[in-house]
mmCIF file of C-alpha atoms and ligand atoms in Angstrom:
data_model
loop_
_atom_site.group_PDB
_atom_site.id
_atom_site.type_symbol
_atom_site.label_atom_id
_atom_site.label_comp_id
_atom_site.label_asym_id
_atom_site.label_seq_id
_atom_site.Cartn_x
_atom_site.Cartn_y
_atom_site.Cartn_z
ATOM 1 C CA MET A 1 7.159 37.899 -59.813
ATOM 2 C CA GLN A 2 10.179 35.858 -58.854
ATOM 3 C CA PRO A 3 10.340 35.281 -55.080
ATOM 4 C CA SER A 4 13.251 36.788 -53.246
ATOM 5 C CA VAL A 5 15.218 35.714 -50.150
ATOM 6 C CA SER A 6 17.922 37.568 -48.264
ATOM 7 C CA LEU A 7 21.123 36.402 -46.610
ATOM 8 C CA THR A 8 22.349 37.235 -43.128
ATOM 9 C CA PRO A 9 25.881 38.669 -42.925
ATOM 10 C CA LYS A 10 27.145 35.120 -42.200
ATOM 11 C CA GLY A 11 25.287 33.756 -45.221
ATOM 12 C CA LEU A 12 26.664 36.595 -47.334
ATOM 13 C CA ALA A 13 30.233 35.762 -46.273
ATOM 14 C CA ARG A 14 29.618 32.143 -47.214
ATOM 15 C CA TRP A 15 28.141 33.131 -50.583
ATOM 16 C CA LYS A 16 31.131 35.381 -51.267
ATOM 17 C CA SER A 17 33.570 32.607 -50.346
ATOM 18 C CA GLY A 18 32.070 30.657 -53.242
ATOM 19 C CA HIS A 19 30.285 27.946 -51.307
ATOM 20 C CA PRO A 20 27.196 27.035 -53.334
ATOM 21 C CA TRP A 21 25.084 25.939 -50.328
ATOM 22 C CA ILE A 22 23.524 28.303 -47.789
ATOM 23 C CA TYR A 23 22.018 26.911 -44.583
ATOM 24 C CA GLN A 24 18.621 27.648 -43.028
ATOM 25 C CA SER A 25 19.948 29.862 -40.224
ATOM 26 C CA ASP A 26 21.686 32.130 -42.748
ATOM 27 C CA VAL A 27 18.627 32.857 -44.907
ATOM 28 C CA SER A 28 15.517 34.877 -44.359
ATOM 29 C CA ALA A 29 12.724 33.695 -46.674
ATOM 30 C CA PRO A 30 9.026 34.607 -47.024
ATOM 31 C CA LYS A 31 6.703 32.103 -45.337
ATOM 32 C CA HIS A 32 4.646 31.335 -48.447
ATOM 33 C CA LEU A 33 7.483 29.610 -50.316
ATOM 34 C CA LEU A 34 6.798 25.887 -50.795
ATOM 35 C CA GLY A 35 10.240 24.715 -51.892
ATOM 36 C CA GLY A 36 11.463 24.074 -55.419
ATOM 37 C CA GLU A 37 11.330 27.723 -56.487
ATOM 38 C CA VAL A 38 14.206 29.482 -58.228
ATOM 39 C CA VAL A 39 14.641 32.480 -55.929
ATOM 40 C CA ARG A 40 16.444 35.796 -56.266
ATOM 41 C CA VAL A 41 19.105 35.981 -53.596
ATOM 42 C CA THR A 42 19.943 39.378 -52.084
ATOM 43 C CA ASP A 43 22.001 40.707 -49.206
ATOM 44 C CA ALA A 44 20.284 42.165 -46.120
ATOM 45 C CA ARG A 45 19.863 45.527 -47.893
ATOM 46 C CA GLY A 46 18.226 43.997 -50.951
ATOM 47 C CA ALA A 47 21.203 44.116 -53.365
ATOM 48 C CA PHE A 48 20.975 41.309 -55.937
ATOM 49 C CA LEU A 49 23.560 38.498 -55.577
ATOM 50 C CA GLY A 50 22.284 35.754 -57.840
ATOM 51 C CA GLN A 51 19.767 32.905 -58.096
ATOM 52 C CA ALA A 52 19.365 29.623 -56.275
ATOM 53 C CA PHE A 53 17.037 26.641 -55.813
ATOM 54 C CA TYR A 54 15.037 27.046 -52.615
ATOM 55 C CA SER A 55 14.353 24.071 -50.287
ATOM 56 C CA ARG A 56 11.879 24.563 -47.466
ATOM 57 C CA GLU A 57 12.435 21.334 -45.532
ATOM 58 C CA SER A 58 16.166 20.910 -45.946
ATOM 59 C CA LYS A 59 18.868 22.330 -43.696
ATOM 60 C CA ILE A 60 20.488 23.353 -46.981
ATOM 61 C CA THR A 61 18.029 26.089 -47.900
ATOM 62 C CA LEU A 62 19.719 27.507 -50.997
ATOM 63 C CA ARG A 63 21.639 25.812 -53.772
ATOM 64 C CA TRP A 64 23.384 28.283 -56.010
ATOM 65 C CA LEU A 65 22.491 28.392 -59.721
ATOM 66 C CA ALA A 66 23.750 31.663 -61.212
ATOM 67 C CA TRP A 67 25.351 34.987 -60.325
ATOM 68 C CA ASN A 68 23.299 36.818 -62.934
ATOM 69 C CA ASP A 69 19.555 37.148 -63.447
ATOM 70 C CA ARG A 70 19.206 35.095 -66.628
ATOM 71 C CA PRO A 71 16.006 32.993 -66.725
ATOM 72 C CA ILE A 72 16.451 29.486 -65.267
ATOM 73 C CA ASP A 73 14.323 27.919 -67.985
ATOM 74 C CA GLU A 74 14.468 25.168 -70.567
ATOM 75 C CA ALA A 75 17.339 26.926 -72.347
ATOM 76 C CA TYR A 76 19.325 26.990 -69.095
ATOM 77 C CA PHE A 77 19.005 23.226 -68.596
ATOM 78 C CA ARG A 78 19.644 22.550 -72.277
ATOM 79 C CA GLU A 79 22.878 24.556 -72.206
ATOM 80 C CA ARG A 80 24.096 22.778 -69.052
ATOM 81 C CA ILE A 81 23.284 19.341 -70.421
ATOM 82 C CA ILE A 82 24.920 20.018 -73.794
ATOM 83 C CA ALA A 83 28.057 21.378 -72.074
ATOM 84 C CA ALA A 84 28.231 18.395 -69.713
ATOM 85 C CA ASP A 85 27.856 15.949 -72.588
ATOM 86 C CA ALA A 86 30.552 17.745 -74.584
ATOM 87 C CA LEU A 87 33.018 17.370 -71.683
ATOM 88 C CA ARG A 88 32.370 13.618 -71.444
ATOM 89 C CA LYS A 89 32.754 13.182 -75.207
ATOM 90 C CA GLU A 90 36.062 15.039 -75.037
ATOM 91 C CA LEU A 91 37.272 12.940 -72.080
ATOM 92 C CA PHE A 92 36.093 9.603 -73.445
ATOM 93 C CA PRO A 93 35.862 9.725 -77.247
ATOM 94 C CA GLY A 94 33.524 7.069 -78.593
ATOM 95 C CA GLU A 95 32.326 5.922 -75.146
ATOM 96 C CA THR A 96 28.625 5.765 -74.437
ATOM 97 C CA THR A 97 28.675 5.031 -70.699
ATOM 98 C CA TYR A 98 29.406 7.854 -68.294
ATOM 99 C CA ARG A 99 27.983 10.142 -65.666
ATOM 100 C CA LEU A 100 26.417 12.874 -67.751
ATOM 101 C CA ILE A 101 25.350 15.262 -64.979
ATOM 102 C CA HIS A 102 27.087 15.358 -61.608
ATOM 103 C CA GLY A 103 24.923 17.850 -59.720
ATOM 104 C CA GLU A 104 26.430 21.187 -58.748
ATOM 105 C CA ALA A 105 29.674 20.463 -60.594
ATOM 106 C CA ASP A 106 27.710 20.488 -63.877
ATOM 107 C CA GLY A 107 25.590 23.489 -62.932
ATOM 108 C CA ILE A 108 22.409 21.613 -61.958
ATOM 109 C CA PRO A 109 22.261 21.089 -58.181
ATOM 110 C CA GLY A 110 20.257 18.047 -57.103
ATOM 111 C CA LEU A 111 20.424 16.252 -60.443
ATOM 112 C CA VAL A 112 22.403 13.133 -61.265
ATOM 113 C CA VAL A 113 22.177 11.541 -64.700
ATOM 114 C CA ASP A 114 24.085 8.409 -65.673
ATOM 115 C CA ARG A 115 24.215 7.275 -69.279
ATOM 116 C CA TYR A 116 24.334 3.545 -69.981
ATOM 117 C CA GLY A 117 24.549 3.390 -73.768
ATOM 118 C CA ASP A 118 21.025 3.931 -75.119
ATOM 119 C CA TYR A 119 19.491 4.416 -71.653
ATOM 120 C CA LEU A 120 19.632 7.106 -68.989
ATOM 121 C CA SER A 121 19.149 6.654 -65.255
ATOM 122 C CA LEU A 122 18.549 9.782 -63.204
ATOM 123 C CA GLN A 123 18.159 10.971 -59.624
ATOM 124 C CA LEU A 124 16.189 14.076 -58.653
ATOM 125 C CA LEU A 125 17.478 14.920 -55.199
ATOM 126 C CA VAL A 126 16.015 18.337 -54.326
ATOM 127 C CA PRO A 127 12.600 20.008 -54.825
ATOM 128 C CA GLY A 128 14.133 22.298 -57.468
ATOM 129 C CA THR A 129 14.835 19.366 -59.801
ATOM 130 C CA GLU A 130 11.897 17.198 -58.637
ATOM 131 C CA LYS A 131 9.453 19.954 -59.667
ATOM 132 C CA ARG A 132 11.152 20.235 -63.064
ATOM 133 C CA LYS A 133 11.156 16.479 -63.712
ATOM 134 C CA GLU A 134 9.235 16.633 -67.003
ATOM 135 C CA LEU A 135 11.185 19.628 -68.276
ATOM 136 C CA ILE A 136 14.497 17.897 -67.511
ATOM 137 C CA ALA A 137 13.267 14.676 -69.161
ATOM 138 C CA ASP A 138 12.190 16.669 -72.264
ATOM 139 C CA VAL A 139 15.630 18.238 -72.579
ATOM 140 C CA LEU A 140 17.441 14.931 -72.001
ATOM 141 C CA GLU A 141 15.274 13.289 -74.685
ATOM 142 C CA SER A 142 15.911 16.003 -77.217
ATOM 143 C CA VAL A 143 19.685 16.211 -76.588
ATOM 144 C CA LEU A 144 20.546 12.514 -76.056
ATOM 145 C CA ARG A 145 17.671 10.694 -77.818
ATOM 146 C CA PRO A 146 17.738 7.764 -75.367
ATOM 147 C CA LYS A 147 15.518 4.692 -75.832
ATOM 148 C CA GLY A 148 14.411 5.044 -72.234
ATOM 149 C CA ILE A 149 14.922 7.044 -69.046
ATOM 150 C CA MET A 150 14.790 5.399 -65.610
ATOM 151 C CA ASN A 151 13.957 7.507 -62.573
ATOM 152 C CA ARG A 152 15.942 6.301 -59.549
ATOM 153 C CA SER A 153 14.955 9.016 -57.126
ATOM 154 C CA ASP A 154 14.971 6.557 -54.229
ATOM 155 C CA PRO A 155 18.080 7.361 -52.181
ATOM 156 C CA GLY A 156 17.585 8.184 -48.506
ATOM 157 C CA VAL A 157 18.833 11.773 -48.877
ATOM 158 C CA ARG A 158 15.513 12.734 -50.510
ATOM 159 C CA ALA A 159 13.887 12.501 -47.072
ATOM 160 C CA LEU A 160 16.078 15.393 -45.860
ATOM 161 C CA GLU A 161 14.395 17.492 -48.558
ATOM 162 C CA GLY A 162 10.876 16.393 -47.612
ATOM 163 C CA LEU A 163 10.628 14.236 -50.744
ATOM 164 C CA ALA A 164 9.301 10.670 -50.791
ATOM 165 C CA PRO A 165 11.308 8.007 -52.630
ATOM 166 C CA GLU A 166 10.244 7.405 -56.215
ATOM 167 C CA LYS A 167 11.374 5.002 -58.918
ATOM 168 C CA GLY A 168 10.207 3.699 -62.254
ATOM 169 C CA VAL A 169 10.455 4.250 -65.985
ATOM 170 C CA LEU A 170 10.092 7.963 -66.730
ATOM 171 C CA ARG A 171 10.286 7.924 -70.543
ATOM 172 C CA GLY A 172 10.333 5.295 -73.297
ATOM 173 C CA SER A 173 10.967 1.748 -72.156
ATOM 174 C CA VAL A 174 13.862 0.183 -70.271
ATOM 175 C CA PRO A 175 14.599 -3.565 -70.467
ATOM 176 C CA PRO A 176 15.229 -5.570 -67.234
ATOM 177 C CA THR A 177 18.962 -5.383 -67.873
ATOM 178 C CA VAL A 178 20.769 -2.800 -69.950
ATOM 179 C CA PRO A 179 24.076 -3.465 -71.743
ATOM 180 C CA TYR A 180 27.034 -1.134 -71.326
ATOM 181 C CA ARG A 181 30.805 -1.343 -71.713
ATOM 182 C CA GLU A 182 33.839 -0.461 -69.637
ATOM 183 C CA GLY A 183 36.786 -0.741 -71.999
ATOM 184 C CA PRO A 184 36.946 -4.310 -73.278
ATOM 185 C CA ILE A 185 34.404 -5.723 -70.807
ATOM 186 C CA GLU A 186 30.671 -5.825 -71.422
ATOM 187 C CA PHE A 187 28.275 -5.486 -68.515
ATOM 188 C CA ARG A 188 24.543 -5.678 -67.952
ATOM 189 C CA ALA A 189 22.972 -3.636 -65.188
ATOM 190 C CA ASP A 190 19.455 -3.603 -63.756
ATOM 191 C CA LEU A 191 18.579 0.080 -63.759
ATOM 192 C CA LEU A 192 15.346 -0.423 -61.791
ATOM 193 C CA ASN A 193 16.509 -2.657 -58.941
ATOM 194 C CA GLY A 194 20.291 -2.295 -59.038
ATOM 195 C CA GLN A 195 22.237 -0.203 -56.548
ATOM 196 C CA LYS A 196 22.512 3.578 -57.092
ATOM 197 C CA THR A 197 21.483 4.277 -60.715
ATOM 198 C CA GLY A 198 22.249 0.651 -61.660
ATOM 199 C CA ALA A 199 26.023 0.538 -61.288
ATOM 200 C CA PHE A 200 28.977 2.421 -59.812
ATOM 201 C CA LEU A 201 30.247 4.517 -62.704
ATOM 202 C CA ASP A 202 32.444 6.524 -60.312
ATOM 203 C CA GLN A 203 34.903 3.597 -60.274
ATOM 204 C CA ARG A 204 34.938 3.096 -64.037
ATOM 205 C CA GLU A 205 38.420 4.478 -64.699
ATOM 206 C CA ASN A 206 39.709 2.788 -61.541
ATOM 207 C CA HIS A 207 38.365 -0.559 -62.783
ATOM 208 C CA LEU A 208 40.450 -0.234 -65.935
ATOM 209 C CA MET A 209 43.484 1.047 -64.017
ATOM 210 C CA ALA A 210 43.352 -1.883 -61.572
ATOM 211 C CA ALA A 211 43.839 -4.386 -64.386
ATOM 212 C CA GLN A 212 47.280 -2.897 -65.060
ATOM 213 C CA TYR A 213 48.416 -3.928 -61.562
ATOM 214 C CA THR A 214 47.094 -7.449 -61.836
ATOM 215 C CA GLN A 215 48.694 -10.810 -62.265
ATOM 216 C CA GLY A 216 48.459 -14.257 -60.667
ATOM 217 C CA GLU A 217 45.779 -14.747 -58.057
ATOM 218 C CA ALA A 218 43.435 -11.865 -57.348
ATOM 219 C CA LEU A 219 40.793 -11.180 -54.726
ATOM 220 C CA ASP A 220 38.031 -8.594 -55.233
ATOM 221 C CA CYS A 221 36.016 -7.768 -52.117
ATOM 222 C CA PHE A 222 32.625 -6.009 -52.387
ATOM 223 C CA SER A 223 32.284 -6.939 -56.053
ATOM 224 C CA TYR A 224 28.721 -5.905 -56.964
ATOM 225 C CA LEU A 225 28.460 -6.573 -60.753
ATOM 226 C CA GLY A 226 32.174 -7.331 -61.050
ATOM 227 C CA GLY A 227 33.387 -3.854 -62.036
ATOM 228 C CA PHE A 228 36.838 -4.682 -60.692
ATOM 229 C CA ALA A 229 36.684 -8.496 -60.781
ATOM 230 C CA LEU A 230 36.037 -8.802 -64.515
ATOM 231 C CA GLN A 231 38.761 -6.340 -65.478
ATOM 232 C CA LEU A 232 41.186 -8.215 -63.192
ATOM 233 C CA ALA A 233 40.129 -11.500 -64.798
ATOM 234 C CA ARG A 234 41.621 -10.363 -68.111
ATOM 235 C CA ARG A 235 45.087 -10.529 -66.539
ATOM 236 C CA ALA A 236 44.862 -12.758 -63.472
ATOM 237 C CA SER A 237 45.043 -16.548 -63.484
ATOM 238 C CA ARG A 238 42.090 -16.647 -61.047
ATOM 239 C CA VAL A 239 39.866 -14.021 -59.460
ATOM 240 C CA THR A 240 37.794 -14.582 -56.333
ATOM 241 C CA ALA A 241 34.904 -12.102 -56.120
ATOM 242 C CA VAL A 242 33.259 -11.681 -52.720
ATOM 243 C CA GLU A 243 29.803 -10.101 -52.518
ATOM 244 C CA ILE A 244 27.111 -10.258 -49.819
ATOM 245 C CA SER A 245 24.080 -9.601 -52.041
ATOM 246 C CA GLU A 246 22.680 -12.689 -53.718
ATOM 247 C CA ALA A 247 21.092 -10.660 -56.513
ATOM 248 C CA ALA A 248 24.430 -8.975 -57.234
ATOM 249 C CA CYS A 249 26.157 -12.398 -57.319
ATOM 250 C CA THR A 250 23.630 -13.634 -59.898
ATOM 251 C CA ASN A 251 24.244 -10.595 -62.105
ATOM 252 C CA LEU A 252 28.002 -10.820 -61.620
ATOM 253 C CA ASN A 253 27.915 -14.446 -62.739
ATOM 254 C CA ALA A 254 25.904 -13.481 -65.833
ATOM 255 C CA ASN A 255 28.438 -10.735 -66.613
ATOM 256 C CA ALA A 256 31.376 -13.136 -66.283
ATOM 257 C CA GLN A 257 29.675 -15.549 -68.701
ATOM 258 C CA LEU A 258 28.792 -12.767 -71.109
ATOM 259 C CA ASN A 259 32.522 -12.073 -71.471
ATOM 260 C CA GLY A 260 33.490 -15.749 -71.627
ATOM 261 C CA LEU A 261 35.588 -15.387 -68.465
ATOM 262 C CA LYS A 262 35.987 -18.796 -66.835
ATOM 263 C CA ASN A 263 38.521 -17.837 -64.171
ATOM 264 C CA VAL A 264 36.132 -15.985 -61.828
ATOM 265 C CA ASP A 265 34.983 -17.680 -58.603
ATOM 266 C CA ILE A 266 32.024 -15.921 -57.025
ATOM 267 C CA VAL A 267 31.638 -16.191 -53.258
ATOM 268 C CA ASN A 268 28.372 -15.021 -51.710
ATOM 269 C CA ALA A 269 29.708 -13.986 -48.293
ATOM 270 C CA ASN A 270 30.434 -11.196 -45.866
ATOM 271 C CA ALA A 271 33.833 -9.834 -46.934
ATOM 272 C CA PHE A 272 34.892 -9.127 -43.312
ATOM 273 C CA ASP A 273 34.434 -12.814 -42.431
ATOM 274 C CA TYR A 274 35.922 -14.029 -45.681
ATOM 275 C CA LEU A 275 39.082 -11.955 -45.251
ATOM 276 C CA ARG A 276 39.501 -13.168 -41.666
ATOM 277 C CA ASP A 277 39.123 -16.813 -42.726
ATOM 278 C CA GLN A 278 41.581 -16.399 -45.592
ATOM 279 C CA VAL A 279 44.178 -14.932 -43.222
ATOM 280 C CA ASP A 280 43.597 -17.814 -40.783
ATOM 281 C CA GLU A 281 44.060 -20.308 -43.608
ATOM 282 C CA GLY A 282 47.320 -18.639 -44.668
ATOM 283 C CA LYS A 283 46.079 -17.847 -48.197
ATOM 284 C CA LYS A 284 48.185 -15.474 -50.337
ATOM 285 C CA TYR A 285 47.232 -13.265 -53.295
ATOM 286 C CA ASP A 286 49.051 -11.158 -55.862
ATOM 287 C CA THR A 287 46.332 -8.490 -56.099
ATOM 288 C CA VAL A 288 43.580 -7.505 -53.658
ATOM 289 C CA VAL A 289 40.791 -4.963 -54.217
ATOM 290 C CA ILE A 290 38.804 -3.511 -51.304
ATOM 291 C CA ASP A 291 35.839 -1.364 -52.370
ATOM 292 C CA PRO A 292 33.249 -1.335 -49.576
ATOM 293 C CA PRO A 293 29.990 0.633 -49.460
ATOM 294 C CA SER A 294 29.891 3.874 -47.497
ATOM 295 C CA PHE A 295 30.339 3.075 -43.802
ATOM 296 C CA ALA A 296 29.268 6.431 -42.337
ATOM 297 C CA LYS A 297 26.296 8.402 -43.615
ATOM 298 C CA ASN A 298 26.777 10.944 -40.797
ATOM 299 C CA LYS A 299 29.448 12.189 -38.437
ATOM 300 C CA SER A 300 28.431 10.007 -35.497
ATOM 301 C CA ALA A 301 29.379 6.872 -37.419
ATOM 302 C CA ILE A 302 32.910 8.009 -38.318
ATOM 303 C CA GLU A 303 34.764 6.086 -35.616
ATOM 304 C CA ALA A 304 33.043 2.815 -36.540
ATOM 305 C CA ALA A 305 33.782 3.484 -40.217
ATOM 306 C CA LYS A 306 37.460 4.026 -39.443
ATOM 307 C CA ARG A 307 37.608 0.730 -37.546
ATOM 308 C CA GLY A 308 36.004 -0.990 -40.535
ATOM 309 C CA TYR A 309 38.533 0.390 -43.018
ATOM 310 C CA LYS A 310 41.429 -0.423 -40.721
ATOM 311 C CA GLU A 311 40.332 -4.031 -40.320
ATOM 312 C CA LEU A 312 39.730 -4.599 -44.044
ATOM 313 C CA ASN A 313 43.030 -3.079 -45.113
ATOM 314 C CA LEU A 314 45.057 -4.775 -42.402
ATOM 315 C CA ARG A 315 43.707 -8.167 -43.480
ATOM 316 C CA ALA A 316 44.220 -7.364 -47.159
ATOM 317 C CA MET A 317 47.864 -6.449 -46.507
ATOM 318 C CA MET A 318 48.381 -9.683 -44.582
ATOM 319 C CA LEU A 319 47.032 -11.633 -47.565
ATOM 320 C CA LEU A 320 49.362 -10.094 -50.133
ATOM 321 C CA LYS A 321 52.520 -11.780 -51.363
ATOM 322 C CA PRO A 322 55.624 -9.561 -51.231
ATOM 323 C CA GLY A 323 55.376 -7.121 -54.145
ATOM 324 C CA GLY A 324 51.614 -7.598 -54.460
ATOM 325 C CA PHE A 325 49.217 -4.725 -55.110
ATOM 326 C CA LEU A 326 46.346 -3.486 -52.969
ATOM 327 C CA ILE A 327 43.720 -1.302 -54.606
ATOM 328 C CA SER A 328 41.830 0.229 -51.716
ATOM 329 C CA ALA A 329 38.851 2.559 -52.001
ATOM 330 C CA SER A 330 36.657 4.537 -49.621
ATOM 331 C CA CYS A 331 33.499 6.330 -50.706
ATOM 332 C CA THR A 332 32.702 7.646 -47.217
ATOM 333 C CA TYR A 333 32.601 11.422 -47.499
ATOM 334 C CA HIS A 334 33.115 11.856 -43.732
ATOM 335 C CA VAL A 335 36.436 9.978 -43.939
ATOM 336 C CA ASP A 336 38.584 12.351 -45.995
ATOM 337 C CA GLU A 337 41.697 11.492 -47.957
ATOM 338 C CA ALA A 338 44.149 12.385 -45.174
ATOM 339 C CA THR A 339 42.204 10.330 -42.631
ATOM 340 C CA PHE A 340 41.976 7.389 -45.004
ATOM 341 C CA GLU A 341 45.693 7.560 -45.732
ATOM 342 C CA ALA A 342 46.442 7.604 -41.991
ATOM 343 C CA LEU A 343 44.360 4.443 -41.611
ATOM 344 C CA LEU A 344 46.358 2.774 -44.373
ATOM 345 C CA ASP A 345 49.588 3.842 -42.577
ATOM 346 C CA SER A 346 48.398 2.278 -39.377
ATOM 347 C CA ALA A 347 47.230 -0.933 -41.117
ATOM 348 C CA ALA A 348 50.695 -1.243 -42.677
ATOM 349 C CA ALA A 349 52.341 -0.795 -39.277
ATOM 350 C CA ASP A 350 50.115 -3.442 -37.677
ATOM 351 C CA ALA A 351 50.708 -5.825 -40.576
ATOM 352 C CA LYS A 352 54.466 -5.182 -40.165
ATOM 353 C CA ARG A 353 54.766 -4.666 -43.913
ATOM 354 C CA ARG A 354 56.546 -1.925 -45.820
ATOM 355 C CA VAL A 355 53.894 -0.385 -48.041
ATOM 356 C CA GLN A 356 54.467 1.971 -50.976
ATOM 357 C CA ILE A 357 51.798 4.394 -52.140
ATOM 358 C CA ILE A 358 51.794 4.188 -55.909
ATOM 359 C CA GLU A 359 48.663 6.170 -56.828
ATOM 360 C CA ARG A 360 46.173 8.401 -55.049
ATOM 361 C CA ARG A 361 43.066 8.575 -57.166
ATOM 362 C CA GLY A 362 39.511 9.791 -56.945
ATOM 363 C CA ALA A 363 36.316 9.244 -58.858
ATOM 364 C CA SER A 364 36.318 8.936 -62.626
ATOM 365 C CA ARG A 365 36.726 12.230 -64.497
ATOM 366 C CA ASP A 366 33.061 12.266 -65.464
ATOM 367 C CA HIS A 367 32.385 13.003 -61.744
ATOM 368 C CA PRO A 368 33.999 16.438 -61.584
ATOM 369 C CA VAL A 369 34.494 18.119 -58.226
ATOM 370 C CA LEU A 370 33.214 21.680 -57.991
ATOM 371 C CA ALA A 371 35.884 23.997 -56.601
ATOM 372 C CA GLY A 372 34.432 25.414 -53.387
ATOM 373 C CA LEU A 373 32.235 22.364 -52.765
ATOM 374 C CA ARG A 374 34.326 19.733 -51.061
ATOM 375 C CA GLU A 375 31.185 17.735 -50.426
ATOM 376 C CA THR A 376 31.426 16.523 -54.038
ATOM 377 C CA ARG A 377 34.820 14.958 -53.280
ATOM 378 C CA TYR A 378 33.953 11.676 -51.629
ATOM 379 C CA LEU A 379 35.748 8.818 -53.403
ATOM 380 C CA LYS A 380 39.334 7.880 -52.614
ATOM 381 C CA CYS A 381 41.109 5.054 -54.417
ATOM 382 C CA PHE A 382 44.693 4.201 -53.480
ATOM 383 C CA VAL A 383 47.050 1.840 -55.225
ATOM 384 C CA LEU A 384 49.542 0.372 -52.755
ATOM 385 C CA ARG A 385 52.399 -2.028 -53.224
ATOM 386 C CA VAL A 386 52.922 -4.272 -50.240
ATOM 387 C CA LEU A 387 56.531 -5.437 -49.814
HETATM 388 N N1 LIG B 401 33.249 -2.770 -56.350
HETATM 389 C C1 LIG B 401 31.986 -2.461 -56.996
HETATM 390 C C2 LIG B 401 31.090 -1.563 -56.183
HETATM 391 C C3 LIG B 401 30.941 -1.969 -54.762
HETATM 392 S S1 LIG B 401 29.600 -1.270 -53.963
HETATM 393 C C4 LIG B 401 32.271 -1.785 -58.312
HETATM 394 O O1 LIG B 401 33.350 -1.244 -58.482
HETATM 395 O O2 LIG B 401 31.402 -1.769 -59.160
HETATM 396 C C5 LIG B 401 29.614 -2.191 -52.492
HETATM 397 C C6 LIG B 401 29.132 -3.623 -52.644
HETATM 398 O O3 LIG B 401 29.420 -4.292 -51.417
HETATM 399 C C7 LIG B 401 27.640 -3.764 -52.857
HETATM 400 O O4 LIG B 401 27.427 -4.599 -53.962
HETATM 401 C C8 LIG B 401 27.131 -4.448 -51.584
HETATM 402 O O5 LIG B 401 26.096 -5.390 -51.840
HETATM 403 C C9 LIG B 401 28.359 -5.165 -51.113
HETATM 404 N N2 LIG B 401 28.473 -5.398 -49.670
HETATM 405 C C10 LIG B 401 28.013 -4.630 -48.650
HETATM 406 N N3 LIG B 401 28.415 -5.123 -47.457
HETATM 407 C C11 LIG B 401 29.158 -6.231 -47.739
HETATM 408 C C12 LIG B 401 29.872 -7.164 -46.932
HETATM 409 N N4 LIG B 401 29.919 -7.043 -45.605
HETATM 410 N N5 LIG B 401 30.526 -8.158 -47.547
HETATM 411 C C13 LIG B 401 30.513 -8.271 -48.904
HETATM 412 N N6 LIG B 401 29.854 -7.427 -49.718
HETATM 413 C C14 LIG B 401 29.189 -6.409 -49.147
#
């Protein structure tokens, strides 16, 4: 029989408000549950509300799956995966690189699947998906027919669910680097050792957009594989790409060569120091991109994160020629769009520059945000013109 859990009145209010996560203190669950089960969710009187993944270790005890009592079986996952793939094909006709499954927003909490051409790279982030690893891989193989599937279930958040990190080839075979395209630029990513699932597909549409604002001399800070730098290089006379990881610099260099781009200078340095030195030297640029890693994984680090963003953006504004463009991103969930915009305001004031906001963007459209779950809305990407 399917296990059942009940919600406290507070949990019930949360469920009714449409939030797909219910916390430990709002759930009463039988002791024998191990985590990973699909449970029936009821109110305190036993009336059926829907179904959810159960996590025993996590503070987030329930992750909503369905309002009805349909079986959460192979057919369920197949339907979700086919629907998710259809959306991407509609958004990006002919493209073969995209986020295929973006967790809750695609109806499968705790699952991320990125498609890089013939290969898939996935993350199983909760016991509910971890325990269905083989089932999910079977469905992905039958729907997408990939040459290989990489398992990148090694992000730190797994620990909050009581899951150990895990990575390696799950199905088929995956070469050391995998080719994929973003518009006219070809990339190679290392799905096993690269960051996240291999690359940052959430910035894919922003990479292409940034090229439209580019001319003259460009600076790309926090470059990774050159997602921004190589698109900028199509239009700029020179691009300087700053990246602290040596491995990333090696791959970025290979990607620049792959595309025959000879106007990319790669600097293996700390972007904070590099920006400071460039300001001291009086350097000027036509386009600057700032795309740092997340600065605050929890609330206690927010103030330090805000100082970091302020410093980077202030320096970037000081480096821009009048009329130059700043493309500035933040992927820190705990710094929301309004807070980030306020930091940009204050950087502009300190730089004594008049700054126009041209675009307020988010993650690429293959990273949908689930209404009711603001936690899936983490990436901000502003286009500013600095006068
Ligand atoms: N802009 C990239 C993604 C950036 S992810 C893209 O669009 O694809 C953040 C990158 O910043 C990582 O590659 C990380 O190695 C690098 N990084 C982290 N701290 C850094 C620092 N202080 N200076 C320069 N690079 C840094």
